Short mmCIF file of C-alpha atoms (C1' of nucleotides) in Angstrom, two decimals:
data_model
loop_
_atom_site.label_atom_id
_atom_site.label_comp_id
_atom_site.label_asym_id
_atom_site.label_seq_id
_atom_site.Cartn_x
_atom_site.Cartn_y
_atom_site.Cartn_z
CA MET A 26 7.35 -24.91 18.99
CA ARG A 27 7.19 -28.27 17.22
CA LEU A 28 4.37 -28.15 14.66
CA SER A 29 3.48 -31.66 15.89
CA ARG A 30 2.39 -30.62 19.14
CA TYR A 31 1.14 -27.50 18.16
CA PHE A 32 -2.52 -26.50 17.53
CA LEU A 33 -2.69 -25.06 13.81
CA PRO A 34 -5.76 -26.28 12.01
CA VAL A 35 -5.20 -25.32 8.57
CA GLN A 36 -7.26 -26.23 5.72
CA LYS A 37 -6.87 -26.66 1.86
CA GLU A 38 -9.45 -25.39 0.69
CA ASN A 39 -10.92 -21.83 0.64
CA PRO A 40 -14.29 -21.13 3.22
CA ALA A 41 -17.20 -20.20 1.11
CA GLU A 42 -18.01 -17.22 3.15
CA ALA A 43 -14.92 -15.38 2.58
CA GLU A 44 -14.80 -13.25 -0.01
CA ILE A 45 -11.29 -11.06 0.49
CA VAL A 46 -8.11 -12.40 1.13
CA SER A 47 -7.14 -11.55 4.37
CA HIS A 48 -10.41 -13.53 5.61
CA ARG A 49 -9.92 -16.45 3.82
CA LEU A 50 -6.02 -16.75 4.85
CA MET A 51 -6.61 -15.92 8.38
CA LEU A 52 -9.05 -18.79 7.99
CA ARG A 53 -6.96 -21.29 6.25
CA ALA A 54 -3.88 -20.85 8.54
CA GLY A 55 -6.14 -21.79 11.23
CA MET A 56 -5.73 -17.99 12.69
CA ILE A 57 -9.48 -17.30 13.85
CA ARG A 58 -12.80 -19.32 13.84
CA GLN A 59 -16.03 -17.66 13.44
CA ALA A 60 -18.51 -18.08 17.07
CA SER A 61 -20.88 -15.64 15.56
CA ALA A 62 -21.67 -13.00 12.87
CA GLY A 63 -18.27 -10.48 13.36
CA ILE A 64 -17.39 -12.38 16.33
CA TYR A 65 -14.14 -14.58 16.16
CA SER A 66 -12.21 -16.70 18.78
CA TRP A 67 -8.26 -16.16 18.02
CA LEU A 68 -6.60 -19.53 17.66
CA PRO A 69 -3.10 -19.90 18.62
CA LEU A 70 -1.29 -18.68 15.38
CA GLY A 71 -3.59 -15.51 15.27
CA TYR A 72 -3.38 -15.28 19.08
CA LYS A 73 0.48 -14.87 18.61
CA VAL A 74 0.30 -12.24 16.09
CA LEU A 75 -2.19 -10.36 17.80
CA ARG A 76 -0.18 -10.14 20.52
CA LYS A 77 3.12 -8.72 18.67
CA ILE A 78 0.55 -6.15 17.25
CA GLU A 79 -0.33 -5.44 20.70
CA ALA A 80 2.64 -5.32 21.93
CA ILE A 81 3.87 -2.94 19.37
CA VAL A 82 0.80 -0.57 19.60
CA HIS A 83 1.40 -0.64 23.96
CA ASP A 84 5.41 0.44 23.38
CA GLU A 85 4.79 3.12 21.30
CA GLN A 86 2.11 4.50 23.02
CA GLN A 87 4.25 4.97 26.56
CA LYS A 88 7.19 6.08 24.55
CA ALA A 89 5.16 8.92 23.64
CA GLY A 90 3.95 9.23 26.94
CA ALA A 91 0.62 7.34 27.15
CA ILE A 92 -0.35 5.98 30.39
CA PRO A 93 -1.73 2.56 30.17
CA VAL A 94 -4.84 1.31 32.18
CA LEU A 95 -7.70 -0.86 31.46
CA MET A 96 -11.43 -0.39 31.85
CA PRO A 97 -14.00 -2.71 31.63
CA THR A 98 -16.29 -4.16 28.71
CA ILE A 99 -19.39 -3.27 30.62
CA GLN A 100 -20.47 0.02 31.34
CA SER A 101 -23.49 1.61 33.21
CA ALA A 102 -25.95 3.50 30.88
CA ASP A 103 -26.11 6.72 33.40
CA LEU A 104 -22.84 7.58 32.34
CA TRP A 105 -23.78 7.70 28.85
CA ARG A 106 -27.16 9.64 29.64
CA GLN A 107 -24.93 12.57 31.50
CA SER A 108 -22.69 13.06 27.63
CA GLY A 109 -26.29 12.52 25.65
CA ARG A 110 -24.95 9.63 23.74
CA TYR A 111 -26.79 7.06 25.18
CA ASP A 112 -29.66 7.52 22.71
CA ASP A 113 -27.68 9.49 19.83
CA TYR A 114 -25.65 5.86 19.14
CA GLY A 115 -28.78 3.93 18.24
CA ALA A 116 -28.78 0.18 17.91
CA GLU A 117 -25.60 -0.28 17.21
CA MET A 118 -24.82 0.16 21.07
CA LEU A 119 -25.47 -3.55 22.81
CA ARG A 120 -27.78 -2.43 25.26
CA ILE A 121 -27.96 -5.10 28.41
CA THR A 122 -29.80 -5.16 32.01
CA ASP A 123 -28.54 -6.69 34.56
CA ARG A 124 -30.54 -8.86 37.67
CA GLY A 125 -31.46 -5.55 38.89
CA ASP A 126 -32.76 -4.72 35.79
CA ARG A 127 -30.01 -1.80 35.70
CA GLU A 128 -29.75 -0.90 32.34
CA MET A 129 -26.07 -1.71 31.24
CA LEU A 130 -23.91 -1.75 28.18
CA TYR A 131 -21.26 -3.33 26.30
CA GLY A 132 -18.99 -0.29 25.42
CA PRO A 133 -17.99 0.90 22.32
CA THR A 134 -15.61 3.33 23.15
CA ASN A 135 -14.92 4.91 26.21
CA GLU A 136 -14.52 8.90 26.61
CA GLU A 137 -17.32 9.12 29.13
CA GLN A 138 -15.43 6.26 31.25
CA ILE A 139 -12.30 7.67 30.67
CA THR A 140 -13.40 11.65 31.44
CA GLU A 141 -15.12 10.35 34.72
CA ILE A 142 -11.73 8.69 36.08
CA ALA A 143 -10.03 11.65 34.84
CA GLY A 144 -12.07 14.41 36.66
CA ALA A 145 -12.13 12.21 39.37
CA GLY A 146 -8.79 11.56 40.16
CA ILE A 147 -7.24 14.91 38.72
CA ARG A 148 -8.12 18.55 39.96
CA SER A 149 -5.36 20.85 39.53
CA TYR A 150 -3.73 22.29 36.27
CA ARG A 151 0.02 20.69 37.98
CA ASP A 152 -1.58 17.31 37.04
CA LEU A 153 -1.77 18.46 33.65
CA PRO A 154 -1.30 17.12 30.92
CA ARG A 155 -2.06 13.72 31.00
CA ILE A 156 -2.91 10.72 28.47
CA LEU A 157 -4.33 7.63 29.10
CA TYR A 158 -5.27 4.78 27.45
CA HIS A 159 -5.75 1.37 27.29
CA ILE A 160 -6.35 -1.87 25.01
CA GLN A 161 -9.50 -3.40 25.36
CA TRP A 162 -12.25 -5.68 23.29
CA LYS A 163 -14.98 -3.17 21.96
CA PHE A 164 -18.54 -4.05 20.71
CA ARG A 165 -20.20 -2.11 18.16
CA ASP A 166 -23.55 -4.53 16.54
CA GLU A 167 -22.58 -3.07 13.24
CA VAL A 168 -25.33 -3.26 10.38
CA ARG A 169 -23.48 -5.85 8.64
CA PRO A 170 -20.67 -7.26 10.07
CA ARG A 171 -17.74 -8.35 6.96
CA PHE A 172 -14.56 -9.24 6.09
CA GLY A 173 -13.38 -11.20 9.22
CA VAL A 174 -11.75 -9.45 11.80
CA MET A 175 -11.30 -5.74 9.27
CA ARG A 176 -15.01 -5.51 10.26
CA GLY A 177 -15.79 -7.60 13.00
CA ARG A 178 -19.07 -6.48 15.63
CA GLU A 179 -16.13 -7.28 18.39
CA PHE A 180 -12.93 -6.37 17.45
CA LEU A 181 -9.87 -5.48 20.01
CA MET A 182 -8.96 -1.29 19.75
CA LYS A 183 -6.60 0.63 21.26
CA ASP A 184 -8.00 3.81 22.22
CA ALA A 185 -6.07 6.78 24.34
CA TYR A 186 -7.77 10.26 25.42
CA SER A 187 -5.93 13.36 26.95
CA PHE A 188 -6.47 15.98 29.09
CA ASP A 189 -4.93 19.35 28.59
CA LEU A 190 -5.79 22.63 30.15
CA ASP A 191 -5.94 24.66 27.09
CA LYS A 192 -6.46 24.24 23.43
CA ASP A 193 -2.14 24.66 22.71
CA GLY A 194 -1.86 21.85 25.11
CA ALA A 195 -4.26 19.42 23.27
CA ARG A 196 -2.97 20.10 20.27
CA HIS A 197 0.65 18.83 21.60
CA SER A 198 -0.76 15.86 22.81
CA TYR A 199 -2.53 15.75 19.62
CA ASN A 200 0.89 15.72 17.86
CA ARG A 201 2.10 13.07 20.41
CA MET A 202 -0.26 10.87 19.14
CA PHE A 203 -0.13 11.64 15.70
CA VAL A 204 3.28 10.49 15.32
CA SER A 205 3.26 8.12 17.42
CA TYR A 206 0.88 6.69 14.81
CA LEU A 207 3.51 7.19 12.33
CA ARG A 208 6.02 5.21 13.91
CA THR A 209 3.44 2.28 14.95
CA PHE A 210 2.65 1.67 11.63
CA GLU A 211 6.01 1.85 9.97
CA ARG A 212 7.40 -0.62 12.83
CA MET A 213 4.66 -3.19 11.80
CA GLY A 214 5.68 -2.89 8.02
CA LEU A 215 2.89 -0.78 6.99
CA LYS A 216 2.86 2.29 4.90
CA ALA A 217 0.06 3.92 6.52
CA VAL A 218 -0.87 7.57 5.06
CA PRO A 219 -3.23 10.77 7.49
CA MET A 220 -5.42 11.80 5.91
CA ARG A 221 -8.07 14.83 6.89
CA ALA A 222 -10.93 13.07 8.39
CA ASP A 223 -14.45 13.59 8.50
CA SER A 224 -15.16 14.63 12.34
CA GLY A 225 -18.21 11.73 12.82
CA PRO A 226 -20.56 11.45 15.21
CA ILE A 227 -18.08 12.35 17.94
CA GLY A 228 -17.69 15.47 16.61
CA GLY A 229 -14.41 18.06 16.97
CA ASP A 230 -12.25 19.95 14.42
CA MET A 231 -8.64 18.63 14.91
CA THR A 232 -9.18 15.16 13.14
CA HIS A 233 -7.33 12.62 10.92
CA GLU A 234 -7.57 9.05 9.60
CA PHE A 235 -4.28 6.60 9.07
CA LEU A 236 -5.03 4.22 6.27
CA ILE A 237 -2.69 1.80 4.88
CA LEU A 238 -2.95 1.66 1.10
CA ALA A 239 -4.64 -1.94 -0.04
CA GLU A 240 -6.31 -2.80 -2.90
CA THR A 241 -9.29 -4.16 -0.84
CA GLY A 242 -9.44 -1.09 1.53
CA GLU A 243 -13.17 0.10 2.10
CA SER A 244 -12.50 3.57 1.37
CA ALA A 245 -11.35 5.40 -2.01
CA VAL A 246 -8.35 7.34 -1.30
CA PHE A 247 -7.44 10.19 -3.41
CA LEU A 248 -3.50 11.53 -2.44
CA ASP A 249 -0.61 13.21 -3.37
CA ARG A 250 2.08 10.29 -4.00
CA ASP A 251 4.57 12.27 -2.40
CA LEU A 252 3.09 11.38 1.23
CA ALA A 253 3.35 7.76 0.56
CA ASP A 254 7.10 7.92 0.45
CA LEU A 255 7.58 9.75 3.25
CA SER A 256 9.06 7.73 6.54
CA LEU A 257 10.35 8.49 10.23
CA GLY A 258 12.92 6.10 9.75
CA GLU A 259 15.62 5.65 12.47
CA ARG A 260 14.35 9.35 13.39
CA VAL A 261 14.68 10.17 17.19
CA ILE A 262 11.66 12.08 18.44
CA ASP A 263 11.97 13.93 21.61
CA TRP A 264 7.95 13.92 22.62
CA GLU A 265 8.35 16.69 24.99
CA ASP A 266 9.44 19.17 22.26
CA GLY A 267 6.10 21.13 20.97
CA PRO A 268 7.42 22.76 17.55
CA ALA A 269 9.86 19.48 16.34
CA LEU A 270 6.41 17.76 16.69
CA GLN A 271 4.36 20.31 14.97
CA GLU A 272 6.71 20.15 12.28
CA VAL A 273 6.90 16.55 12.16
CA VAL A 274 2.78 16.53 11.70
CA ASP A 275 3.34 19.67 9.17
CA ARG A 276 5.37 17.30 6.75
CA TYR A 277 2.83 14.81 7.12
CA THR A 278 -0.27 17.10 6.36
CA ALA A 279 1.47 19.36 4.11
CA SER A 280 -0.48 18.12 1.03
CA TYR A 281 -3.38 16.88 0.05
CA ALA A 282 -4.78 13.08 1.41
CA ARG A 283 -8.13 12.76 1.80
CA THR A 284 -10.77 9.67 1.67
CA ASP A 285 -14.00 9.16 -0.27
CA GLU A 286 -15.61 11.19 2.95
CA THR A 287 -14.30 14.72 2.53
CA HIS A 288 -12.80 14.71 -1.02
CA GLU A 289 -13.05 17.60 -3.49
CA GLU A 290 -11.95 16.70 -7.06
CA ALA A 291 -11.36 20.11 -7.85
CA VAL A 292 -9.08 21.17 -5.00
CA PHE A 293 -7.08 17.56 -5.32
CA GLU A 294 -6.79 19.06 -9.18
CA ALA A 295 -5.90 22.21 -8.15
CA GLU A 296 -3.39 21.48 -5.81
CA ILE A 297 -1.66 18.12 -6.91
CA PRO A 298 0.25 18.43 -10.21
CA GLU A 299 -1.34 15.42 -12.16
CA GLU A 300 1.73 13.21 -12.01
CA ARG A 301 1.39 13.53 -8.34
CA ARG A 302 -1.93 12.24 -8.13
CA LEU A 303 -2.44 9.30 -6.46
CA THR A 304 -5.76 7.47 -6.29
CA ALA A 305 -5.82 4.48 -4.48
CA ARG A 306 -7.99 2.52 -1.70
CA GLY A 307 -6.94 2.17 1.52
CA ILE A 308 -7.68 0.23 5.02
CA GLU A 309 -8.33 2.56 8.15
CA VAL A 310 -6.51 1.34 10.76
CA GLY A 311 -6.44 4.74 12.74
CA HIS A 312 -8.53 7.82 14.13
CA ILE A 313 -7.12 10.39 16.00
CA PHE A 314 -9.41 13.94 16.97
CA TYR A 315 -9.86 16.58 19.38
CA PHE A 316 -13.17 17.29 20.92
CA GLY A 317 -12.12 19.80 23.41
CA THR A 318 -14.49 19.98 26.08
CA LYS A 319 -17.21 18.01 24.45
CA TYR A 320 -17.30 15.37 27.33
CA SER A 321 -15.28 17.21 29.96
CA ARG A 322 -18.63 20.19 29.70
CA PRO A 323 -21.45 17.61 30.20
CA LEU A 324 -19.63 15.23 32.76
CA ASN A 325 -18.19 18.01 34.88
CA ALA A 326 -14.71 16.79 34.54
CA THR A 327 -12.93 19.74 35.62
CA VAL A 328 -9.26 21.58 37.05
CA ASN A 329 -8.31 24.56 38.96
CA THR A 330 -6.02 26.86 36.95
CA PRO A 331 -3.47 28.82 38.03
CA ASP A 332 -5.64 31.98 38.47
CA GLY A 333 -8.23 29.51 40.74
CA GLU A 334 -10.59 29.49 38.03
CA VAL A 335 -12.40 26.23 37.33
CA VAL A 336 -12.68 24.78 33.70
CA PRO A 337 -13.25 21.48 31.75
CA PHE A 338 -10.48 19.64 30.47
CA GLU A 339 -9.82 20.19 26.46
CA SER A 340 -9.76 16.83 25.38
CA GLY A 341 -9.00 14.17 22.34
CA SER A 342 -9.23 10.83 22.11
CA TYR A 343 -7.03 8.77 19.69
CA GLY A 344 -8.11 4.71 18.33
CA ILE A 345 -5.97 1.80 16.67
CA GLY A 346 -7.75 -0.92 15.48
CA VAL A 347 -5.56 -3.62 16.80
CA SER A 348 -7.55 -6.69 15.76
CA ARG A 349 -8.30 -4.96 12.20
CA LEU A 350 -4.63 -4.34 12.27
CA ALA A 351 -4.12 -8.10 11.34
CA GLY A 352 -6.34 -8.35 8.80
CA ALA A 353 -4.63 -5.57 7.27
CA ILE A 354 -0.86 -6.26 7.32
CA ILE A 355 -2.38 -9.21 5.25
CA GLU A 356 -4.36 -7.39 2.95
CA ALA A 357 -0.86 -5.51 2.43
CA SER A 358 1.10 -8.20 2.27
CA HIS A 359 0.69 -11.46 0.74
CA ASP A 360 1.07 -13.62 -2.05
CA ASP A 361 -0.84 -16.39 -4.22
CA ARG A 362 0.68 -18.94 -1.41
CA GLY A 363 -0.20 -17.53 1.28
CA ILE A 364 0.58 -14.64 4.31
CA ILE A 365 3.92 -12.94 4.05
CA TRP A 366 4.21 -11.48 7.87
CA PRO A 367 6.35 -8.40 8.36
CA GLU A 368 9.36 -9.54 10.64
CA ALA A 369 8.14 -7.17 13.63
CA VAL A 370 4.49 -8.87 13.68
CA ALA A 371 5.27 -12.44 12.25
CA PRO A 372 3.81 -15.42 14.69
CA PHE A 373 7.08 -17.23 14.40
CA GLU A 374 10.29 -15.39 13.35
CA VAL A 375 11.70 -18.79 11.73
CA ALA A 376 10.43 -22.08 10.73
CA VAL A 377 12.52 -25.12 10.82
CA ILE A 378 11.89 -27.54 7.75
CA ASN A 379 13.30 -31.07 8.18
CA LEU A 380 12.97 -32.59 4.55
CA ARG A 381 13.10 -36.02 5.65
CA GLN A 382 11.26 -37.11 8.65
CA GLY A 383 12.35 -40.47 10.33
CA ASP A 384 15.87 -40.03 8.73
CA ALA A 385 18.14 -40.43 11.74
CA GLU A 386 20.81 -37.42 10.44
CA ALA A 387 17.89 -35.02 9.44
CA ASP A 388 16.18 -35.79 12.48
CA GLY A 389 18.98 -35.09 14.38
CA ALA A 390 20.65 -32.03 12.62
CA CYS A 391 16.68 -30.51 12.77
CA ASP A 392 16.35 -30.96 16.44
CA ASP A 393 20.14 -29.40 17.63
CA LEU A 394 19.47 -26.65 15.47
CA TYR A 395 16.04 -25.87 17.17
CA ALA A 396 17.67 -26.37 20.56
CA LYS A 397 20.22 -23.60 19.68
CA LEU A 398 17.74 -21.17 18.01
CA ILE A 399 15.62 -21.26 21.37
CA ALA A 400 18.76 -20.99 23.33
CA ARG A 401 19.75 -18.12 21.21
CA GLY A 402 15.83 -16.60 22.40
CA LEU A 403 14.69 -16.66 18.56
CA ASP A 404 10.76 -18.15 18.02
CA VAL A 405 10.83 -20.94 15.88
CA LEU A 406 8.49 -22.99 14.74
CA TYR A 407 9.71 -26.48 13.65
CA ASP A 408 7.97 -28.71 11.03
CA ASP A 409 8.55 -32.11 12.66
CA ARG A 410 5.17 -33.85 10.60
CA ASP A 411 5.73 -36.83 9.07
CA GLU A 412 4.64 -35.10 5.98
CA ARG A 413 5.94 -34.95 3.04
CA ALA A 414 8.41 -31.98 1.67
CA GLY A 415 5.72 -30.38 -0.49
CA ALA A 416 3.40 -30.28 2.63
CA LYS A 417 5.74 -28.40 4.67
CA PHE A 418 6.45 -25.90 2.49
CA ALA A 419 2.78 -25.28 1.76
CA THR A 420 1.65 -24.84 5.16
CA ILE A 421 4.83 -22.69 5.90
CA ASP A 422 4.33 -20.66 3.52
CA LEU A 423 0.86 -20.31 3.86
CA ILE A 424 1.45 -19.21 7.30
CA GLY A 425 3.73 -16.38 6.34
CA ILE A 426 6.54 -17.06 8.41
CA PRO A 427 9.11 -15.33 7.30
CA TRP A 428 12.36 -16.97 7.53
CA LYS A 429 12.65 -20.76 6.51
CA LEU A 430 15.56 -23.39 7.50
CA VAL A 431 15.32 -26.03 5.11
CA VAL A 432 17.04 -29.32 6.18
CA GLY A 433 17.53 -32.25 4.14
CA PRO A 434 19.87 -35.35 3.79
CA ARG A 435 21.13 -33.60 0.33
CA GLY A 436 22.36 -30.56 1.79
CA LEU A 437 23.89 -32.12 5.28
CA LYS A 438 26.09 -33.92 3.05
CA GLU A 439 27.53 -31.12 1.79
CA GLY A 440 27.28 -29.25 5.38
CA VAL A 441 24.77 -26.44 4.75
CA VAL A 442 21.51 -25.91 5.36
CA GLU A 443 18.84 -23.61 3.32
CA LEU A 444 18.02 -20.14 4.59
CA VAL A 445 14.89 -19.20 2.52
CA ASN A 446 13.35 -15.89 2.94
CA ARG A 447 9.49 -15.91 2.31
CA ARG A 448 8.70 -12.56 0.77
CA THR A 449 11.65 -12.73 -1.52
CA GLY A 450 12.19 -16.50 -1.95
CA GLU A 451 16.21 -15.66 -2.02
CA THR A 452 17.70 -18.98 -1.22
CA GLU A 453 21.31 -19.55 0.60
CA ASN A 454 23.21 -22.30 1.46
CA LEU A 455 25.15 -21.58 4.27
CA SER A 456 26.53 -23.60 6.94
CA PRO A 457 23.69 -24.27 10.09
CA ASP A 458 25.86 -21.83 12.43
CA ASP A 459 26.37 -19.47 9.55
CA ALA A 460 22.24 -19.68 9.17
CA MET A 461 21.71 -19.16 12.71
CA ASN A 462 23.73 -15.76 13.05
CA ARG A 463 22.01 -15.04 10.02
CA LEU A 464 18.45 -14.94 11.59
CA ALA A 465 19.88 -13.91 14.93
CA ALA A 466 21.40 -10.65 13.22
CA THR A 467 17.94 -9.74 11.34
CA TYR A 468 16.25 -10.48 13.98
CA GLY A 469 18.93 -8.23 17.35
CA ARG A 470 19.70 -11.56 18.95
CA ALA A 471 22.64 -11.90 20.49
"C1'" C B 8 -31.93 -0.84 6.97
"C1'" G B 9 -32.99 -2.44 1.51
"C1'" G B 10 -31.89 -5.71 -2.46
"C1'" A B 11 -29.82 -10.99 -3.52
"C1'" G B 12 -28.61 -16.26 -1.49
"C1'" C B 13 -27.22 -20.26 1.65
"C1'" G B 14 -28.15 -24.10 5.79
"C1'" U B 15 -26.67 -31.75 4.20
"C1'" G B 16 -19.19 -35.07 8.86
"C1'" G B 17 -13.38 -30.40 10.26
"C1'" C B 18 -13.86 -27.65 4.77
"C1'" G B 19 -15.61 -27.16 0.24
"C1'" C B 20 -19.98 -29.74 -2.22
"C1'" A B 21 -23.68 -33.23 -5.20
"C1'" G B 22 -28.39 -35.30 -3.73
"C1'" C B 23 -34.22 -31.84 -2.85
"C1'" C B 24 -37.21 -30.27 -8.83
"C1'" U B 25 -39.93 -35.76 -9.83
"C1'" G B 26 -40.60 -38.33 -1.08
"C1'" G B 27 -38.60 -44.51 -0.45
"C1'" U B 28 -33.97 -43.54 5.03
"C1'" A B 29 -27.54 -40.10 2.26
"C1'" G B 30 -23.18 -39.83 -1.25
"C1'" C B 31 -18.69 -37.04 -3.65
"C1'" G B 32 -13.74 -34.59 -2.70
"C1'" C B 33 -9.98 -32.80 0.65
"C1'" A B 34 -9.00 -33.22 5.86
"C1'" C B 35 -8.61 -37.61 10.06
"C1'" C B 36 -7.22 -43.29 11.33
"C1'" U B 37 -4.87 -48.23 9.75
"C1'" G B 38 -1.11 -50.99 6.00
"C1'" U B 39 1.33 -50.84 2.02
"C1'" U B 40 4.33 -47.92 -1.36
"C1'" U B 41 6.91 -43.16 -2.17
"C1'" U B 42 10.46 -39.24 -0.37
"C1'" G B 43 13.69 -32.31 -1.82
"C1'" G B 44 7.58 -27.92 -3.70
"C1'" G B 45 0.41 -30.44 -1.20
"C1'" U B 46 2.64 -39.32 -3.78
"C1'" A B 47 -0.18 -43.55 -4.88
"C1'" C B 48 -3.49 -47.57 -3.77
"C1'" A B 49 -6.58 -50.49 -0.53
"C1'" G B 50 -9.01 -50.35 3.95
"C1'" G B 51 -11.78 -47.50 7.82
"C1'" G B 52 -14.54 -43.96 11.41
"C1'" G B 53 -17.42 -39.90 11.51
"C1'" G B 54 -23.25 -36.51 9.76
"C1'" U B 55 -30.69 -35.77 15.10
"C1'" C B 56 -29.43 -33.64 6.61
"C1'" G B 57 -30.25 -25.56 11.27
"C1'" C B 58 -34.90 -25.76 14.60
"C1'" A B 59 -40.30 -26.52 15.08
"C1'" G B 60 -44.71 -28.11 13.62
"C1'" G B 61 -47.57 -30.04 9.14
"C1'" U B 62 -48.73 -33.41 5.09
"C1'" U B 63 -47.55 -38.67 4.31
"C1'" C B 64 -47.74 -45.63 5.48
"C1'" G B 65 -42.72 -43.13 4.79
"C1'" A B 66 -39.47 -36.41 4.82
"C1'" A B 67 -32.71 -34.15 3.74
"C1'" U B 68 -36.23 -34.01 -0.59
"C1'" C B 69 -43.26 -31.43 -0.04
"C1'" C B 70 -45.97 -27.10 2.94
"C1'" U B 71 -45.93 -23.25 7.32
"C1'" G B 72 -42.77 -20.55 10.91
"C1'" C B 73 -38.94 -19.20 13.28
"C1'" C B 74 -33.60 -18.78 13.79
"C1'" G B 75 -28.25 -18.89 11.72
"C1'" C B 76 -25.15 -17.02 8.35
"C1'" U B 77 -23.12 -14.99 3.90
"C1'" C B 78 -22.47 -11.64 -0.57
"C1'" C B 79 -23.99 -6.33 -2.88
"C1'" G B 80 -25.45 -1.24 -1.30
"C1'" A B 81 -26.18 3.14 2.38
"C1'" C B 82 -23.02 3.65 7.73
"C1'" C B 83 -17.78 2.53 11.07
"C1'" A B 84 -11.52 1.31 14.47
#
RNA sequence: CGGAGCGUGGCGCAGCCUGGUAGCGCACCUGUUUUGGGUACAGGGGGUCGCAGGUUCGAAUCCUGCCGCUCCGACCA
């Protein structure tokens, strides 16, 4: 993409309403624009990031055995009356009536809907287990939306739902999602720690929240420092191997990790030696829980067992705040110049900066680099604006592109361009070919 | 939902107290200049001052009502 033809409304000054860094940077970098309280349009740059996050979530969900579907945003009130949640949910649920005065609602979540679908489509124990998920916009009429997309009223969420015959099966499904979440967040360059959660209004007893550690997090967290250092790395997961999954889950839940909701100082101090006690702040980016037959029973979603009995499903639900992640990643990865995208979610993989726009040699070299990078499958943003070098650096650093290829007449005389890493600032003078090879290798392209 | 505050060009703000028909910086356009980390100068375009009533010869400014938004606390992916 040539920046001169892109839509990137960046701002030099901080918007007054944005209090936390991710909100400020998302507005300044032209990623989002507020439509009304807690509701945002995603501009091209923000939308690219959102799609990349979404793609990783899709990929990891499916690797773990979950099957994608897409349910509507608008649901019928009747379904929610059956589960008893129509009244329980309160003012947070956006209620709508259609022209026939039928009561509808904009879905804040989809347990009822998916249970109805699974109940209708699954009749036999032979059809179990199944995990269905979708990534869809949700609406919760929060009392106090804030922090930009971190706590909007409209937000994009991945929600998965598992269906099993019995509790052992449900645990396997739960563990699949647990490990899948570890992989998902790790791939995005995040350090997410599973913490014991409160079962909350949806209920259930097997439940964890995944929090990434960041100073601006909304929750206080208390954990064994060692847990924050765990990593799956390149470990190969056999998703069908229940005991192997359980072993991973056990390792991540072996020690103390709780949010302020469930924190017990005395237990913390008794279980964890002082030097390993880590008190920090965290942003919740995922939440999983097992809730048994809470929905299948009232909605009459049942299967036949091998013995010919009819029983309700054992279920759990598993959420990831997809739009929130865009903000959360920025909270975890930025500096005073702007965003620092992890390579996996960066809106562009590399920026070409022409230091001397209009100089025939520089223009020619940049055009050539730009074409070749595209040919090698890299997503490149070419800053070809008629701006001074400083303005280009400031823009590219603000929007957080992980790598810069800096091209100017001086370097070209020596036959080199500069390859600059956004995070470390490390600069290498390389021939254009070497620089391209380096980038292709970094991103795993030919 | 309790508390505080704010609505004036795309963004950040001044003007309001003491009514006289809107201004500054950034951004944008034109020209000159400059050219390796947000150049300088000159000129220029863009605003029903959140909305509706009211007071007044006259309202961004005073009064009333409404709407929108933000921040702090109790709640949530």
